N, CA, C and O atoms as a Tinker XYZ file with bonds, in Angstrom:
   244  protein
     1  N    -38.812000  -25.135000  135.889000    73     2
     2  CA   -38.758000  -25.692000  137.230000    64     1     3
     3  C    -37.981000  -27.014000  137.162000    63     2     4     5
     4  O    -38.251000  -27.850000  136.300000    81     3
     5  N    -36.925000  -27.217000  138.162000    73     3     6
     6  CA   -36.185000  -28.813000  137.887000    64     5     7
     7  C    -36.954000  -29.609000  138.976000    63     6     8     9
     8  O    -37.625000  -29.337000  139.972000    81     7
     9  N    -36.556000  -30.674000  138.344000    73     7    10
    10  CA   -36.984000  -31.807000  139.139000    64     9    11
    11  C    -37.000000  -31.770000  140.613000    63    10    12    13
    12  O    -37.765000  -32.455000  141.292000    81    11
    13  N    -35.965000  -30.793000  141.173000    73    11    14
    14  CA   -35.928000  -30.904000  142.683000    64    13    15
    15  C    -37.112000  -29.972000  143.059000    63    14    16    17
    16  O    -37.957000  -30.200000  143.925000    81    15
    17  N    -37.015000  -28.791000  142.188000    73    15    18
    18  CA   -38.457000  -27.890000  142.649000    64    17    19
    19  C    -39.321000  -28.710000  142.888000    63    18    20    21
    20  O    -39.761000  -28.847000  144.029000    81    19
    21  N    -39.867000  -29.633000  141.561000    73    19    22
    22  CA   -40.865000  -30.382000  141.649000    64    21    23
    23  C    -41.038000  -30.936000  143.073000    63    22    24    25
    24  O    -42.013000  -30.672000  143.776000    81    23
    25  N    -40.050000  -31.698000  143.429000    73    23    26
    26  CA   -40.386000  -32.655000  144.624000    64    25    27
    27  C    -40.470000  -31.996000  145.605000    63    26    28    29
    28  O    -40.847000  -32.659000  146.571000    81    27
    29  N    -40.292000  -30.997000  145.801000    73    27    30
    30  CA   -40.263000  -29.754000  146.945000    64    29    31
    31  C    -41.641000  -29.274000  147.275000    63    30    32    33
    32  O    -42.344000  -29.184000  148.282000    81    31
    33  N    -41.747000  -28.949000  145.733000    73    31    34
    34  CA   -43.419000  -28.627000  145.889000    64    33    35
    35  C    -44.430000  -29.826000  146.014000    63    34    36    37
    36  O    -45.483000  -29.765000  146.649000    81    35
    37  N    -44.073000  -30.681000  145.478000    73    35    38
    38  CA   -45.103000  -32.181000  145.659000    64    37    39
    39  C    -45.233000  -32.345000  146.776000    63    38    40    41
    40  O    -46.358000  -32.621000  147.192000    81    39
    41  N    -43.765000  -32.200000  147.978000    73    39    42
    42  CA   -44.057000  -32.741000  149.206000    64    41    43
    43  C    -44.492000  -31.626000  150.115000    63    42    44    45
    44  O    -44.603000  -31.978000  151.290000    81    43
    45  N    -44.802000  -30.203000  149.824000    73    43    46
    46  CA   -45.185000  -29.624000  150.292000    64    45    47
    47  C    -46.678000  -29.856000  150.464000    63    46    48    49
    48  O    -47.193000  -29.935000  151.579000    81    47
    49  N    -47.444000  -29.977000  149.187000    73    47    50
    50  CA   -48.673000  -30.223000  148.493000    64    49    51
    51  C    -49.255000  -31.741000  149.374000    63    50    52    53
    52  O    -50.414000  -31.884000  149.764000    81    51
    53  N    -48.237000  -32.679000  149.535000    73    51    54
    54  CA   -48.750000  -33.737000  149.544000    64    53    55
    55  C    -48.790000  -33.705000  151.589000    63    54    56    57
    56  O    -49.296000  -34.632000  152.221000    81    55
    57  N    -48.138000  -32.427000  152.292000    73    55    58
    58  CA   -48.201000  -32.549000  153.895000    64    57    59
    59  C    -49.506000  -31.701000  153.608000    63    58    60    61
    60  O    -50.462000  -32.167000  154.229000    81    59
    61  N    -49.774000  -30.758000  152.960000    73    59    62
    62  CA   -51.398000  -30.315000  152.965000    64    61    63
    63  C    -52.424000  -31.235000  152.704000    63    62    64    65
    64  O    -53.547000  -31.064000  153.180000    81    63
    65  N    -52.064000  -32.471000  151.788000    73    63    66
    66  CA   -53.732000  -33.574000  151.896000    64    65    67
    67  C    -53.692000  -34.222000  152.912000    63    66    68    69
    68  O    -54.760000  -34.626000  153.371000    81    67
    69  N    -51.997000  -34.640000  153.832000    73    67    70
    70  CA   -52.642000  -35.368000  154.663000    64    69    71
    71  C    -52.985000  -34.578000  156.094000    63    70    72    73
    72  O    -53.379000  -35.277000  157.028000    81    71
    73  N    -52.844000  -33.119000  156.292000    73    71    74
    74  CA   -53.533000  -32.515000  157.207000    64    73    75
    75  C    -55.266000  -32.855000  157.089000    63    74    76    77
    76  O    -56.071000  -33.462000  157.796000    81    75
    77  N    -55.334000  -32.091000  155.770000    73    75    78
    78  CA   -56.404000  -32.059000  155.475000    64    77    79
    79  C    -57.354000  -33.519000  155.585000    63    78    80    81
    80  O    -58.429000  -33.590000  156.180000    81    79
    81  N    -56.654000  -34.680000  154.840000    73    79    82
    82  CA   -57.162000  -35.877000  155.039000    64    81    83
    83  C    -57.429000  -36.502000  156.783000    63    82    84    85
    84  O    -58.218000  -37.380000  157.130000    81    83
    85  N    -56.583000  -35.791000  157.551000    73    83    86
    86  CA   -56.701000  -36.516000  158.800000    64    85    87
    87  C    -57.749000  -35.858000  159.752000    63    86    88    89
    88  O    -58.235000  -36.351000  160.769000    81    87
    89  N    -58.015000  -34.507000  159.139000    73    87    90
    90  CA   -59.466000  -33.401000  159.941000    64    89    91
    91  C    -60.737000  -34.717000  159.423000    63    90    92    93
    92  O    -61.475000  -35.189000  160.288000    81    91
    93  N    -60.835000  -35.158000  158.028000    73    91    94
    94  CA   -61.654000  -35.469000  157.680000    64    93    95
    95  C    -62.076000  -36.723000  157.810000    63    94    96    97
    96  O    -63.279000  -36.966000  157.910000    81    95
    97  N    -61.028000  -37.796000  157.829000    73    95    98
    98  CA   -61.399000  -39.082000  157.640000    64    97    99
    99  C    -61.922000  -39.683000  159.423000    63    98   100   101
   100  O    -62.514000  -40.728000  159.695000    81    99
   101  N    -61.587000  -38.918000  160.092000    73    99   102
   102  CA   -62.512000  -40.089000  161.455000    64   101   103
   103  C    -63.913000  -39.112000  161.993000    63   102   104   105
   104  O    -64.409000  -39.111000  163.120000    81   103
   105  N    -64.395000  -38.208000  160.630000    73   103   106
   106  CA   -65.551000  -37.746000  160.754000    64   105   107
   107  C    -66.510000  -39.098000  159.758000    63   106   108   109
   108  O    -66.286000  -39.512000  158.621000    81   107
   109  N    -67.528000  -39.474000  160.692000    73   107   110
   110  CA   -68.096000  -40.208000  160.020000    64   109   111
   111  C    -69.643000  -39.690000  159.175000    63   110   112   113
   112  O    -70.619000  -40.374000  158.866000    81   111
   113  N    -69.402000  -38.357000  158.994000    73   111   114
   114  CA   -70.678000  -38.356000  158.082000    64   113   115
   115  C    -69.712000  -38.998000  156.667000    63   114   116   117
   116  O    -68.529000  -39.165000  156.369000    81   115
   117  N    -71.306000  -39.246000  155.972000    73   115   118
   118  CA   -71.740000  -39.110000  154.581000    64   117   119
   119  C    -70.674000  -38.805000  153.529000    63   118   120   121
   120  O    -69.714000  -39.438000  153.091000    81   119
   121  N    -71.247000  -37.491000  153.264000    73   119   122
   122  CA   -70.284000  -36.167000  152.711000    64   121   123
   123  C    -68.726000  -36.651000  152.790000    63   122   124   125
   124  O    -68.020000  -37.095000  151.885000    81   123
   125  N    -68.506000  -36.488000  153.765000    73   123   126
   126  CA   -67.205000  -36.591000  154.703000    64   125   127
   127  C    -66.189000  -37.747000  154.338000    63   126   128   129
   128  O    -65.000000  -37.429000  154.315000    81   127
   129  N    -66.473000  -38.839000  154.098000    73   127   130
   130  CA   -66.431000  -40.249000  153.745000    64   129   131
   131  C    -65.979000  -40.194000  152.336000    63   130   132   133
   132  O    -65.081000  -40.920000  151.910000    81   131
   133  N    -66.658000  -39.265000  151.569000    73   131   134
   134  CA   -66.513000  -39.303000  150.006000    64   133   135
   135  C    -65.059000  -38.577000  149.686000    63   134   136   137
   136  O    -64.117000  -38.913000  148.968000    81   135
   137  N    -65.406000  -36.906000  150.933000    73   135   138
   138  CA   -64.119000  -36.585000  150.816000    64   137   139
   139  C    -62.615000  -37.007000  150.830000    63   138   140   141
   140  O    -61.677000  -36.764000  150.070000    81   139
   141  N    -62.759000  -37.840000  152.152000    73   139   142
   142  CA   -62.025000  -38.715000  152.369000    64   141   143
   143  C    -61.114000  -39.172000  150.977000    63   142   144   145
   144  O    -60.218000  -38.821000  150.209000    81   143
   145  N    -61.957000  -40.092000  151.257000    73   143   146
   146  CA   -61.878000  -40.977000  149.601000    64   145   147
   147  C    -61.101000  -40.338000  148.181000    63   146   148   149
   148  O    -60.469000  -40.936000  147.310000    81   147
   149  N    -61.340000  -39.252000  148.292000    73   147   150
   150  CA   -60.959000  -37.871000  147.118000    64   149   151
   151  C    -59.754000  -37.627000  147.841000    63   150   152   153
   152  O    -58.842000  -38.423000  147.617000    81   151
   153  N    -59.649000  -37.173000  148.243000    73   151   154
   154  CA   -58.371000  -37.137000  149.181000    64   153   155
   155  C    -57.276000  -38.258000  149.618000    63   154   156   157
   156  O    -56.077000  -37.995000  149.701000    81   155
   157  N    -57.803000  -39.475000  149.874000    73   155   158
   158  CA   -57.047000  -40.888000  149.722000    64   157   159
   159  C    -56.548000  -40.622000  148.378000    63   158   160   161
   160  O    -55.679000  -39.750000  148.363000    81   159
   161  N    -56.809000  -41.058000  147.390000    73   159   162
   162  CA   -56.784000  -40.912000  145.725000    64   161   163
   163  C    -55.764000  -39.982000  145.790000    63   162   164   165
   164  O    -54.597000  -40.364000  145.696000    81   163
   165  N    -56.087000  -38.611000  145.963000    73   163   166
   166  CA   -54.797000  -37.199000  145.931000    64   165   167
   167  C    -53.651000  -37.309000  146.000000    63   166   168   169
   168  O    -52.750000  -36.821000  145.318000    81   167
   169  N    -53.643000  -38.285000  147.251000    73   167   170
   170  CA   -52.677000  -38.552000  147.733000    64   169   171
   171  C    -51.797000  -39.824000  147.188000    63   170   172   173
   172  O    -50.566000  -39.842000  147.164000    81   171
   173  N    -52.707000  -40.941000  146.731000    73   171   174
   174  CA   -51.850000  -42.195000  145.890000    64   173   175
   175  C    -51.559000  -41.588000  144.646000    63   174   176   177
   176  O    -50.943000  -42.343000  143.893000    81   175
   177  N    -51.829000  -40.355000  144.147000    73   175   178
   178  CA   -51.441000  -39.589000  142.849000    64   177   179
   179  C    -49.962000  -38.712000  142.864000    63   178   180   181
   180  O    -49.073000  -38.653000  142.015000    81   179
   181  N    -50.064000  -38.215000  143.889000    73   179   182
   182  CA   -49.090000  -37.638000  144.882000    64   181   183
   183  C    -47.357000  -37.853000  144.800000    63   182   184   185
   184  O    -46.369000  -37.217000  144.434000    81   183
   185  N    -47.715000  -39.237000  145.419000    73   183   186
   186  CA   -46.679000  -39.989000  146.054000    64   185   187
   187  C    -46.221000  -40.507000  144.865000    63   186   188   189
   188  O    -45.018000  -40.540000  144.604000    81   187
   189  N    -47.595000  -41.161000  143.669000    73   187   190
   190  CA   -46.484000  -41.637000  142.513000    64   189   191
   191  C    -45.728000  -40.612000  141.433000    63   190   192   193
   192  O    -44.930000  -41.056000  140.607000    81   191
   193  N    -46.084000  -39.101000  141.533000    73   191   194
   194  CA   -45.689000  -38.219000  140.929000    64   193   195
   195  C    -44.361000  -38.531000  141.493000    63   194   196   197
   196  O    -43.492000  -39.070000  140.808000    81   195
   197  N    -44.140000  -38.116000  143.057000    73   195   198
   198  CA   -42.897000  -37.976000  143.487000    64   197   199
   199  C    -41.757000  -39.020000  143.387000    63   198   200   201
   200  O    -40.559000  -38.741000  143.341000    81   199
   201  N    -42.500000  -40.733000  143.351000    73   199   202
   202  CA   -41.802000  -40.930000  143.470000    64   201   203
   203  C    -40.953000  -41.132000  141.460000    63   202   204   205
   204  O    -39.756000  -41.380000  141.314000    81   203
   205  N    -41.772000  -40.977000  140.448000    73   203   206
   206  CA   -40.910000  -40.826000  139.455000    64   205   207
   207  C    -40.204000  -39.886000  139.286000    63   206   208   209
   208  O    -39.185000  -40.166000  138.655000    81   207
   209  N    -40.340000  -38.479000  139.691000    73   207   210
   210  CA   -39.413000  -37.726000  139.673000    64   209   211
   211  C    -38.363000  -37.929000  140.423000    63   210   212   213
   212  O    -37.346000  -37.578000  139.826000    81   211
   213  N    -38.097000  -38.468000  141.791000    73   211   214
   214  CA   -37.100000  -39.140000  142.277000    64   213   215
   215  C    -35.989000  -39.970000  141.331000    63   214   216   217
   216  O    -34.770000  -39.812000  141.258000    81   215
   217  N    -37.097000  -41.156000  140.455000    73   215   218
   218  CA   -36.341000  -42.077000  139.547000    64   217   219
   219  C    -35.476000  -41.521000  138.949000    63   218   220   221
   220  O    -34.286000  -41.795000  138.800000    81   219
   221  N    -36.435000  -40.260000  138.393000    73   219   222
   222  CA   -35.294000  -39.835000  136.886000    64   221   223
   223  C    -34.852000  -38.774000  137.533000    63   222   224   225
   224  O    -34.886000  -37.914000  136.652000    81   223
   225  N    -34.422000  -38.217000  138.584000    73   223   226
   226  CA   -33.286000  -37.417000  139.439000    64   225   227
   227  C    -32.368000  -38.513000  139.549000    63   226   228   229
   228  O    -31.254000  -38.273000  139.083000    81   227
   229  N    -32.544000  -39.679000  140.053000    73   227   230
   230  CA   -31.786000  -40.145000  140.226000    64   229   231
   231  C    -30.873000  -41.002000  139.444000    63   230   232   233
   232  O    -29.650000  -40.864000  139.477000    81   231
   233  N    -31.501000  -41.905000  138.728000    73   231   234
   234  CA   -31.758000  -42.620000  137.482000    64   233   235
   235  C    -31.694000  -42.287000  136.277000    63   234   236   237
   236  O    -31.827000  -43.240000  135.510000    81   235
   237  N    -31.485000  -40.942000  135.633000    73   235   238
   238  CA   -31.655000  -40.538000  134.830000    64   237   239
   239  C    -31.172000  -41.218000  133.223000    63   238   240   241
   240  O    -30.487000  -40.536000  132.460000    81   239
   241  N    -31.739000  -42.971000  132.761000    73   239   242
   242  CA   -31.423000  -43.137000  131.992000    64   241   243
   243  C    -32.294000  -43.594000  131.465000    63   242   244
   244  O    -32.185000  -43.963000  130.296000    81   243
């Protein structure tokens, strides 16, 4: 898989947490809150995947 797959699929992956994150986070149970949270995280994991694969697409030195 090259690097562009990658980011293709990351940003595919990463419009599914924040659907998912936005059903969940202005539910204020409990439960819900934690998910959130798991899902916040997903997503700051996400974004820094993508954005190093960007670097070294672009950058590649």
């Amino acid at each position: 898989m090259t690097n562009e797959q990658k980011v293709i699929y990351l940003l595919q992956y990463h419009e599914q947490l924040v659907k998912e994150f936005t059903n969940t986070c202005f539910d204020m149970d409990e439960d819900n809150k934690e998910y959130s949270a798991y899902l916040k995280a997903k997503l700051h994991k996400v974004n820094d995947l993508i954005d190093k694969l960007l670097l070294t697409e672009c950058m590649p030195f």
